[in-house]
GROMACS .gro file of C-alpha atoms in nm:
model
  361
    1MET     CA    1  -0.620   0.249   7.357
    2ALA     CA    2  -0.799   0.024   7.212
    3LYS     CA    3  -0.963   0.325   6.986
    4THR     CA    4  -0.582   0.457   6.949
    5ASN     CA    5  -0.498   0.125   6.805
    6LEU     CA    6  -0.795   0.065   6.599
    7ILE     CA    7  -0.696   0.386   6.429
    8ASN     CA    8  -0.368   0.292   6.382
    9THR     CA    9  -0.408  -0.031   6.279
   10PRO     CA   10  -0.489   0.005   5.904
   11ALA     CA   11  -0.188   0.294   5.881
   12PRO     CA   12   0.095  -0.006   5.666
   13ALA     CA   13  -0.161  -0.071   5.484
   14LYS     CA   14  -0.180   0.274   5.388
   15SER     CA   15   0.158   0.354   5.362
   16ASN     CA   16   0.237   0.063   5.109
   17ARG     CA   17  -0.037   0.148   4.917
   18ILE     CA   18   0.079   0.548   4.907
   19PHE     CA   19   0.481   0.441   4.832
   20TRP     CA   20   0.352   0.173   4.553
   21LEU     CA   21   0.149   0.471   4.402
   22VAL     CA   22   0.453   0.746   4.434
   23LEU     CA   23   0.709   0.528   4.321
   24PHE     CA   24   0.463   0.432   4.002
   25LEU     CA   25   0.404   0.782   3.952
   26PHE     CA   26   0.818   0.863   3.970
   27PHE     CA   27   0.855   0.580   3.680
   28CYS     CA   28   0.598   0.727   3.468
   29ALA     CA   29   0.782   1.047   3.462
   30PHE     CA   30   1.066   0.927   3.399
   31VAL     CA   31   0.975   0.773   3.075
   32TYR     CA   32   0.831   1.064   2.980
   33ILE     CA   33   1.101   1.242   3.078
   34LEU     CA   34   1.384   1.054   2.901
   35ARG     CA   35   1.121   0.905   2.620
   36SER     CA   36   1.401   1.048   2.281
   37VAL     CA   37   1.685   0.828   2.457
   38LEU     CA   38   1.474   0.511   2.600
   39LEU     CA   39   1.413   0.356   2.161
   40PRO     CA   40   1.787   0.163   2.184
   41PHE     CA   41   1.770  -0.008   2.545
   42VAL     CA   42   1.338  -0.091   2.497
   43ALA     CA   43   1.474  -0.212   2.204
   44GLY     CA   44   1.711  -0.426   2.379
   45ILE     CA   45   1.518  -0.497   2.627
   46ILE     CA   46   1.198  -0.621   2.343
   47ILE     CA   47   1.482  -0.853   2.165
   48GLY     CA   48   1.657  -1.022   2.455
   49TYR     CA   49   1.252  -1.127   2.598
   50LEU     CA   50   1.204  -1.249   2.276
   51LEU     CA   51   1.498  -1.441   2.190
   52ASP     CA   52   1.553  -1.568   2.561
   53PRO     CA   53   1.341  -1.897   2.507
   54LEU     CA   54   1.593  -1.958   2.201
   55VAL     CA   55   1.929  -1.907   2.410
   56ASP     CA   56   1.718  -2.157   2.700
   57LYS     CA   57   1.686  -2.388   2.452
   58PHE     CA   58   2.072  -2.392   2.380
   59THR     CA   59   2.149  -2.366   2.765
   60LYS     CA   60   2.013  -2.686   2.818
   61LEU     CA   61   2.239  -2.865   2.583
   62LYS     CA   62   2.510  -2.781   2.791
   63MET     CA   63   2.639  -2.479   2.658
   64ASN     CA   64   2.775  -2.218   2.835
   65ARG     CA   65   2.504  -1.898   2.829
   66THR     CA   66   2.783  -1.657   2.711
   67LEU     CA   67   2.832  -1.825   2.434
   68ALA     CA   68   2.469  -1.943   2.335
   69THR     CA   69   2.338  -1.552   2.319
   70ILE     CA   70   2.641  -1.469   2.064
   71LEU     CA   71   2.476  -1.771   1.896
   72VAL     CA   72   2.146  -1.638   1.891
   73LEU     CA   73   2.262  -1.332   1.863
   74VAL     CA   74   2.493  -1.394   1.555
   75LEU     CA   75   2.248  -1.623   1.353
   76VAL     CA   76   1.952  -1.400   1.396
   77ALA     CA   77   2.199  -1.106   1.228
   78LEU     CA   78   2.287  -1.329   0.959
   79ILE     CA   79   1.951  -1.409   0.916
   80ILE     CA   80   1.832  -0.996   0.936
   81ILE     CA   81   2.067  -0.848   0.774
   82PRO     CA   82   2.036  -0.981   0.430
   83ALA     CA   83   1.623  -0.950   0.456
   84ILE     CA   84   1.633  -0.597   0.581
   85ILE     CA   85   1.913  -0.532   0.273
   86LEU     CA   86   1.655  -0.685   0.021
   87ILE     CA   87   1.401  -0.486   0.105
   88ILE     CA   88   1.455  -0.186   0.129
   89ASN     CA   89   1.648  -0.252  -0.271
   90VAL     CA   90   1.304  -0.419  -0.358
   91ILE     CA   91   1.071  -0.109  -0.223
   92ASP     CA   92   1.349   0.149  -0.396
   93SER     CA   93   1.306   0.005  -0.683
   94GLN     CA   94   0.899  -0.017  -0.653
   95LEU     CA   95   0.910   0.325  -0.608
   96SER     CA   96   1.126   0.378  -0.885
   97VAL     CA   97   0.844   0.204  -1.132
   98PHE     CA   98   0.599   0.406  -0.924
   99ILE     CA   99   0.722   0.749  -0.964
  100SER     CA  100   0.736   0.687  -1.345
  101ALA     CA  101   0.413   0.561  -1.400
  102VAL     CA  102   0.207   0.803  -1.216
  103PRO     CA  103   0.156   0.950  -1.570
  104ASN     CA  104  -0.017   0.588  -1.736
  105TYR     CA  105  -0.130   0.596  -1.365
  106VAL     CA  106  -0.364   0.919  -1.377
  107SER     CA  107  -0.437   0.910  -1.782
  108ALA     CA  108  -0.603   0.577  -1.662
  109LEU     CA  109  -0.806   0.663  -1.388
  110VAL     CA  110  -0.901   1.015  -1.622
  111LYS     CA  111  -1.054   0.743  -1.891
  112LYS     CA  112  -1.225   0.565  -1.622
  113PHE     CA  113  -1.413   0.845  -1.455
  114GLU     CA  114  -1.504   0.975  -1.822
  115PRO     CA  115  -1.830   0.822  -1.835
  116LEU     CA  116  -1.882   1.047  -1.485
  117LEU     CA  117  -1.738   1.324  -1.606
  118LEU     CA  118  -2.000   1.353  -1.920
  119ASP     CA  119  -2.335   1.214  -1.705
  120LEU     CA  120  -2.223   1.533  -1.483
  121LYS     CA  121  -2.216   1.811  -1.764
  122ASP     CA  122  -2.574   1.634  -1.861
  123MET     CA  123  -2.726   1.704  -1.560
  124PHE     CA  124  -2.517   2.043  -1.480
  125PRO     CA  125  -2.477   2.197  -1.838
  126ASN     CA  126  -2.252   2.498  -1.629
  127ILE     CA  127  -1.994   2.256  -1.516
  128ASP     CA  128  -1.672   2.283  -1.739
  129ALA     CA  129  -1.565   1.910  -1.766
  130GLU     CA  130  -1.230   1.978  -1.894
  131LYS     CA  131  -1.133   2.184  -1.614
  132ILE     CA  132  -1.213   1.924  -1.355
  133ARG     CA  133  -1.073   1.663  -1.618
  134GLU     CA  134  -0.704   1.842  -1.604
  135TYR     CA  135  -0.772   1.940  -1.214
  136MET     CA  136  -0.794   1.583  -1.211
  137LYS     CA  137  -0.459   1.512  -1.428
  138ASP     CA  138  -0.264   1.817  -1.260
  139ASN     CA  139  -0.295   1.707  -0.848
  140MET     CA  140  -0.327   1.364  -0.884
  141ALA     CA  141  -0.025   1.332  -1.054
  142ASN     CA  142   0.138   1.624  -0.857
  143ASN     CA  143   0.011   1.397  -0.523
  144LEU     CA  144   0.169   1.056  -0.607
  145LYS     CA  145   0.479   1.168  -0.693
  146LEU     CA  146   0.553   1.341  -0.430
  147ILE     CA  147   0.445   1.047  -0.247
  148GLY     CA  148   0.633   0.893  -0.379
  149LYS     CA  149   0.951   1.059  -0.350
  150VAL     CA  150   0.892   1.097   0.010
  151LEU     CA  151   0.870   0.717   0.056
  152ARG     CA  152   1.176   0.674  -0.201
  153SER     CA  153   1.389   0.948   0.019
  154VAL     CA  154   1.279   0.714   0.379
  155VAL     CA  155   1.435   0.417   0.210
  156SER     CA  156   1.720   0.586   0.070
  157SER     CA  157   1.824   0.742   0.348
  158GLY     CA  158   1.971   0.462   0.521
  159MET     CA  159   1.654   0.398   0.798
  160ALA     CA  160   1.552   0.722   0.882
  161ILE     CA  161   1.272   0.519   1.005
  162VAL     CA  162   1.470   0.398   1.326
  163ASN     CA  163   1.682   0.729   1.339
  164LEU     CA  164   1.961   0.680   1.428
  165LEU     CA  165   2.285   0.539   1.512
  166SER     CA  166   2.232   0.519   1.844
  167LEU     CA  167   1.971   0.219   1.750
  168LEU     CA  168   2.178   0.034   1.546
  169LEU     CA  169   2.510   0.083   1.809
  170ILE     CA  170   2.348   0.049   2.192
  171THR     CA  171   2.045  -0.172   2.064
  172PRO     CA  172   2.280  -0.520   2.011
  173VAL     CA  173   2.477  -0.450   2.273
  174VAL     CA  174   2.184  -0.421   2.496
  175ALA     CA  175   2.045  -0.695   2.345
  176PHE     CA  176   2.317  -0.893   2.470
  177TYR     CA  177   2.391  -0.821   2.849
  178MET     CA  178   1.949  -0.918   2.847
  179LEU     CA  179   1.992  -1.243   2.706
  180ARG     CA  180   2.302  -1.355   2.877
  181ASP     CA  181   2.135  -1.218   3.256
  182TRP     CA  182   1.846  -1.246   3.167
  183ASP     CA  183   1.727  -1.549   3.430
  184LYS     CA  184   1.962  -1.375   3.681
  185PHE     CA  185   1.737  -1.001   3.601
  186VAL     CA  186   1.440  -1.232   3.710
  187ASN     CA  187   1.568  -1.444   3.980
  188LYS     CA  188   1.660  -1.048   4.175
  189VAL     CA  189   1.324  -0.940   4.116
  190LYS     CA  190   1.211  -1.256   4.261
  191SER     CA  191   1.380  -1.187   4.587
  192LEU     CA  192   1.313  -0.805   4.596
  193LEU     CA  193   0.921  -0.959   4.590
  194PRO     CA  194   0.710  -0.870   4.948
  195ARG     CA  195   0.697  -1.182   5.088
  196LYS     CA  196   0.345  -1.147   5.161
  197SER     CA  197   0.257  -1.115   4.815
  198LYS     CA  198   0.527  -1.286   4.655
  199LYS     CA  199   0.298  -1.603   4.534
  200SER     CA  200   0.030  -1.372   4.389
  201ILE     CA  201   0.293  -1.133   4.188
  202GLU     CA  202   0.471  -1.425   4.085
  203GLN     CA  203   0.128  -1.608   3.901
  204GLN     CA  204  -0.006  -1.279   3.792
  205ALA     CA  205   0.381  -1.205   3.561
  206LYS     CA  206   0.312  -1.570   3.466
  207GLU     CA  207   0.001  -1.503   3.384
  208ILE     CA  208   0.166  -1.186   3.215
  209ASP     CA  209   0.425  -1.355   3.012
  210ARG     CA  210   0.181  -1.577   2.875
  211THR     CA  211  -0.030  -1.338   2.732
  212LEU     CA  212   0.246  -1.158   2.557
  213ALA     CA  213   0.443  -1.476   2.415
  214GLY     CA  214   0.125  -1.539   2.262
  215PHE     CA  215   0.056  -1.236   2.138
  216ILE     CA  216   0.389  -1.073   2.025
  217ARG     CA  217   0.629  -1.393   1.919
  218GLY     CA  218   0.280  -1.517   1.813
  219GLN     CA  219   0.145  -1.224   1.615
  220LEU     CA  220   0.521  -1.114   1.480
  221SER     CA  221   0.515  -1.443   1.292
  222VAL     CA  222   0.190  -1.401   1.158
  223CYS     CA  223   0.292  -1.091   1.007
  224ILE     CA  224   0.623  -1.184   0.887
  225ILE     CA  225   0.399  -1.477   0.696
  226LEU     CA  226   0.105  -1.278   0.589
  227GLY     CA  227   0.332  -0.952   0.498
  228THR     CA  228   0.536  -1.265   0.275
  229PHE     CA  229   0.172  -1.382   0.127
  230TYR     CA  230   0.057  -1.076   0.009
  231ALA     CA  231   0.341  -0.946  -0.130
  232VAL     CA  232   0.395  -1.260  -0.360
  233GLY     CA  233   0.058  -1.283  -0.419
  234LEU     CA  234   0.019  -0.942  -0.594
  235HIS     CA  235   0.307  -0.967  -0.760
  236ILE     CA  236   0.181  -1.295  -0.920
  237VAL     CA  237  -0.094  -1.106  -1.049
  238GLY     CA  238   0.102  -0.877  -1.182
  239LEU     CA  239   0.011  -0.549  -0.957
  240ASP     CA  240   0.322  -0.228  -0.939
  241LEU     CA  241   0.400  -0.136  -0.637
  242GLY     CA  242   0.184  -0.537  -0.486
  243LEU     CA  243   0.535  -0.600  -0.287
  244LEU     CA  244   0.549  -0.334  -0.104
  245VAL     CA  245   0.227  -0.252  -0.047
  246GLY     CA  246   0.175  -0.651  -0.013
  247PHE     CA  247   0.442  -0.626   0.279
  248ILE     CA  248   0.372  -0.366   0.455
  249ALA     CA  249  -0.006  -0.439   0.463
  250GLY     CA  250   0.137  -0.772   0.609
  251ILE     CA  251   0.379  -0.632   0.883
  252ILE     CA  252   0.157  -0.383   1.037
  253SER     CA  253  -0.148  -0.632   1.038
  254PHE     CA  254  -0.076  -0.646   1.434
  255ILE     CA  255  -0.321  -0.303   1.448
  256PRO     CA  256  -0.677  -0.532   1.394
  257TYR     CA  257  -0.806  -0.432   1.069
  258VAL     CA  258  -0.591  -0.193   1.006
  259GLY     CA  259  -0.327  -0.361   0.806
  260THR     CA  260  -0.571  -0.575   0.562
  261ILE     CA  261  -0.786  -0.268   0.565
  262SER     CA  262  -0.573  -0.044   0.418
  263GLY     CA  263  -0.422  -0.281   0.196
  264PHE     CA  264  -0.716  -0.397   0.046
  265ILE     CA  265  -0.795  -0.003  -0.020
  266ILE     CA  266  -0.443   0.096  -0.200
  267SER     CA  267  -0.438  -0.269  -0.407
  268MET     CA  268  -0.746  -0.196  -0.558
  269ALA     CA  269  -0.761   0.185  -0.622
  270LEU     CA  270  -0.400   0.065  -0.791
  271ALA     CA  271  -0.542  -0.220  -0.957
  272PHE     CA  272  -0.838  -0.024  -1.116
  273ALA     CA  273  -0.588   0.238  -1.253
  274GLN     CA  274  -0.305  -0.008  -1.406
  275PHE     CA  275  -0.575  -0.319  -1.538
  276ASN     CA  276  -0.858  -0.303  -1.774
  277THR     CA  277  -1.092  -0.636  -1.696
  278PHE     CA  278  -1.260  -0.735  -1.442
  279MET     CA  279  -1.058  -1.086  -1.377
  280GLN     CA  280  -0.724  -0.895  -1.298
  281ILE     CA  281  -0.859  -0.623  -1.107
  282ALA     CA  282  -1.105  -0.957  -0.921
  283SER     CA  283  -0.735  -1.125  -0.843
  284VAL     CA  284  -0.610  -0.837  -0.682
  285ALA     CA  285  -0.906  -0.850  -0.421
  286ALA     CA  286  -0.854  -1.231  -0.426
  287VAL     CA  287  -0.565  -1.210  -0.207
  288PHE     CA  288  -0.681  -1.057   0.046
  289LEU     CA  289  -0.984  -1.261   0.086
  290VAL     CA  290  -0.701  -1.620   0.041
  291GLY     CA  291  -0.513  -1.409   0.278
  292GLN     CA  292  -0.750  -1.337   0.527
  293PHE     CA  293  -0.926  -1.666   0.575
  294LEU     CA  294  -0.590  -1.812   0.604
  295GLU     CA  295  -0.446  -1.583   0.859
  296GLY     CA  296  -0.847  -1.648   1.034
  297ASN     CA  297  -0.877  -2.037   1.023
  298PHE     CA  298  -0.535  -2.105   1.065
  299LEU     CA  299  -0.232  -1.843   1.147
  300THR     CA  300  -0.379  -1.649   1.442
  301PRO     CA  301  -0.554  -1.989   1.608
  302LYS     CA  302  -0.203  -2.176   1.527
  303LEU     CA  303   0.052  -1.891   1.616
  304VAL     CA  304  -0.177  -1.671   1.861
  305GLY     CA  305  -0.371  -1.901   1.997
  306ASP     CA  306  -0.733  -1.799   2.143
  307ASN     CA  307  -0.635  -1.702   2.495
  308VAL     CA  308  -0.428  -1.402   2.477
  309GLY     CA  309  -0.722  -1.223   2.662
  310LEU     CA  310  -0.580  -0.905   2.426
  311HIS     CA  311  -0.917  -0.783   2.260
  312PRO     CA  312  -0.907  -0.551   1.939
  313VAL     CA  313  -1.048  -0.258   2.051
  314TRP     CA  314  -0.763  -0.229   2.381
  315VAL     CA  315  -0.448  -0.296   2.142
  316MET     CA  316  -0.581  -0.014   1.916
  317PHE     CA  317  -0.655   0.217   2.197
  318ALA     CA  318  -0.291   0.105   2.343
  319LEU     CA  319  -0.117   0.161   1.991
  320LEU     CA  320  -0.311   0.492   1.975
  321ALA     CA  321  -0.233   0.612   2.322
  322GLY     CA  322   0.134   0.516   2.338
  323GLY     CA  323   0.178   0.702   1.957
  324VAL     CA  324   0.057   1.023   2.048
  325LEU     CA  325   0.255   1.018   2.435
  326LEU     CA  326   0.583   0.848   2.339
  327GLY     CA  327   0.604   0.851   1.985
  328PHE     CA  328   0.826   0.548   1.816
  329LEU     CA  329   0.867   0.438   2.185
  330GLY     CA  330   0.537   0.471   2.284
  331LEU     CA  331   0.404   0.213   1.998
  332MET     CA  332   0.689  -0.031   2.096
  333ILE     CA  333   0.572  -0.114   2.498
  334ALA     CA  334   0.218  -0.033   2.438
  335VAL     CA  335   0.113  -0.379   2.414
  336PRO     CA  336   0.375  -0.539   2.672
  337VAL     CA  337   0.158  -0.227   2.830
  338ALA     CA  338  -0.185  -0.319   2.779
  339ALA     CA  339  -0.111  -0.680   2.829
  340ILE     CA  340   0.059  -0.604   3.205
  341ILE     CA  341  -0.262  -0.377   3.242
  342GLY     CA  342  -0.532  -0.650   3.122
  343VAL     CA  343  -0.405  -0.872   3.384
  344LEU     CA  344  -0.452  -0.652   3.638
  345LEU     CA  345  -0.727  -0.634   3.592
  346ARG     CA  346  -0.868  -0.909   3.545
  347HIS     CA  347  -0.661  -0.990   3.914
  348ALA     CA  348  -0.862  -0.708   4.067
  349ILE     CA  349  -1.187  -0.743   3.929
  350MET     CA  350  -1.174  -1.133   4.061
  351ASN     CA  351  -1.091  -0.998   4.416
  352TYR     CA  352  -1.344  -0.744   4.403
  353LYS     CA  353  -1.589  -1.021   4.351
  354LYS     CA  354  -1.486  -1.229   4.610
  355SER     CA  355  -1.465  -0.955   4.868
  356ASN     CA  356  -1.701  -0.747   5.093
  357LEU     CA  357  -1.808  -0.444   4.874
  358TYR     CA  358  -1.898  -0.718   4.612
  359LEU     CA  359  -2.110  -0.944   4.846
  360GLU     CA  360  -2.218  -0.741   5.033
  361ASP     CA  361  -2.152  -0.879   5.403
   0.00000   0.00000   0.00000
């Protein structure tokens, strides 16, 4: 009888692990199968999460939660909608200038490559420099015009990046209900937590919230400030497409190194084609150097903090994997999922170091 009890003792723990594993796999399958329709709901949940602290501040002033939610969403809409319209108009005008200036860019670049072509002709007498020159002109002009036209069509098609009437109609509704009932959702989830593990789960949830708040809210602020700085800086130094390239470089700087490096390379290529003096080209490089100095020494330490716990390589891997598996939806949830996995792994390692397996007792 003792043997039977000994064998059956771990059964509940084992069945619990199987239950959670099956639930997790079911959830992953659910997200993957319905990935094409989940975008507006996930966007609404993210907006609710980001704006919840602001609604909480209004409710502390004895304002009704529903009224506070409406007020916050209206304030955000009054800021976001004009900003989006302004950005679309600026991008459209910048691309128009870029497309019309392509022939001049190509001629300037070919002229600057002229000494190199002459050197190649001296080294290899059989090379036809004129053919190379014509090839460069034709291909560079066609490729640059094609890129410009594609970008312009994306902008003028009315926010084709987000696809979608469903995103524009459903997301605000989801965001409203998430904001209004956020505390109710949190309390409901807390009431369903296993009583034995409730304290540990709440501790991990707080750490996940701290990580997400530090990274998402902080990094969003950094991206907007940096994008504005790059756009204004490049526009001041006179770079064509400076507003567009600078803003995009800042906005995608949440991907470590990618935004700054890509923006710097594109800006320097445009500067090399447009400007004829070293000082003008150097001024473009200076904008990015100053931007990086401000980000590294002031913006990121103050707005994001040093204790977020998301390594740049982990963020890049999460974004790449999310994009490959779930497309744009994957990009949206990549960082939150990476933060959750990071916190769970840290707790798992901590528990492992307290276990008999690690201590070898």
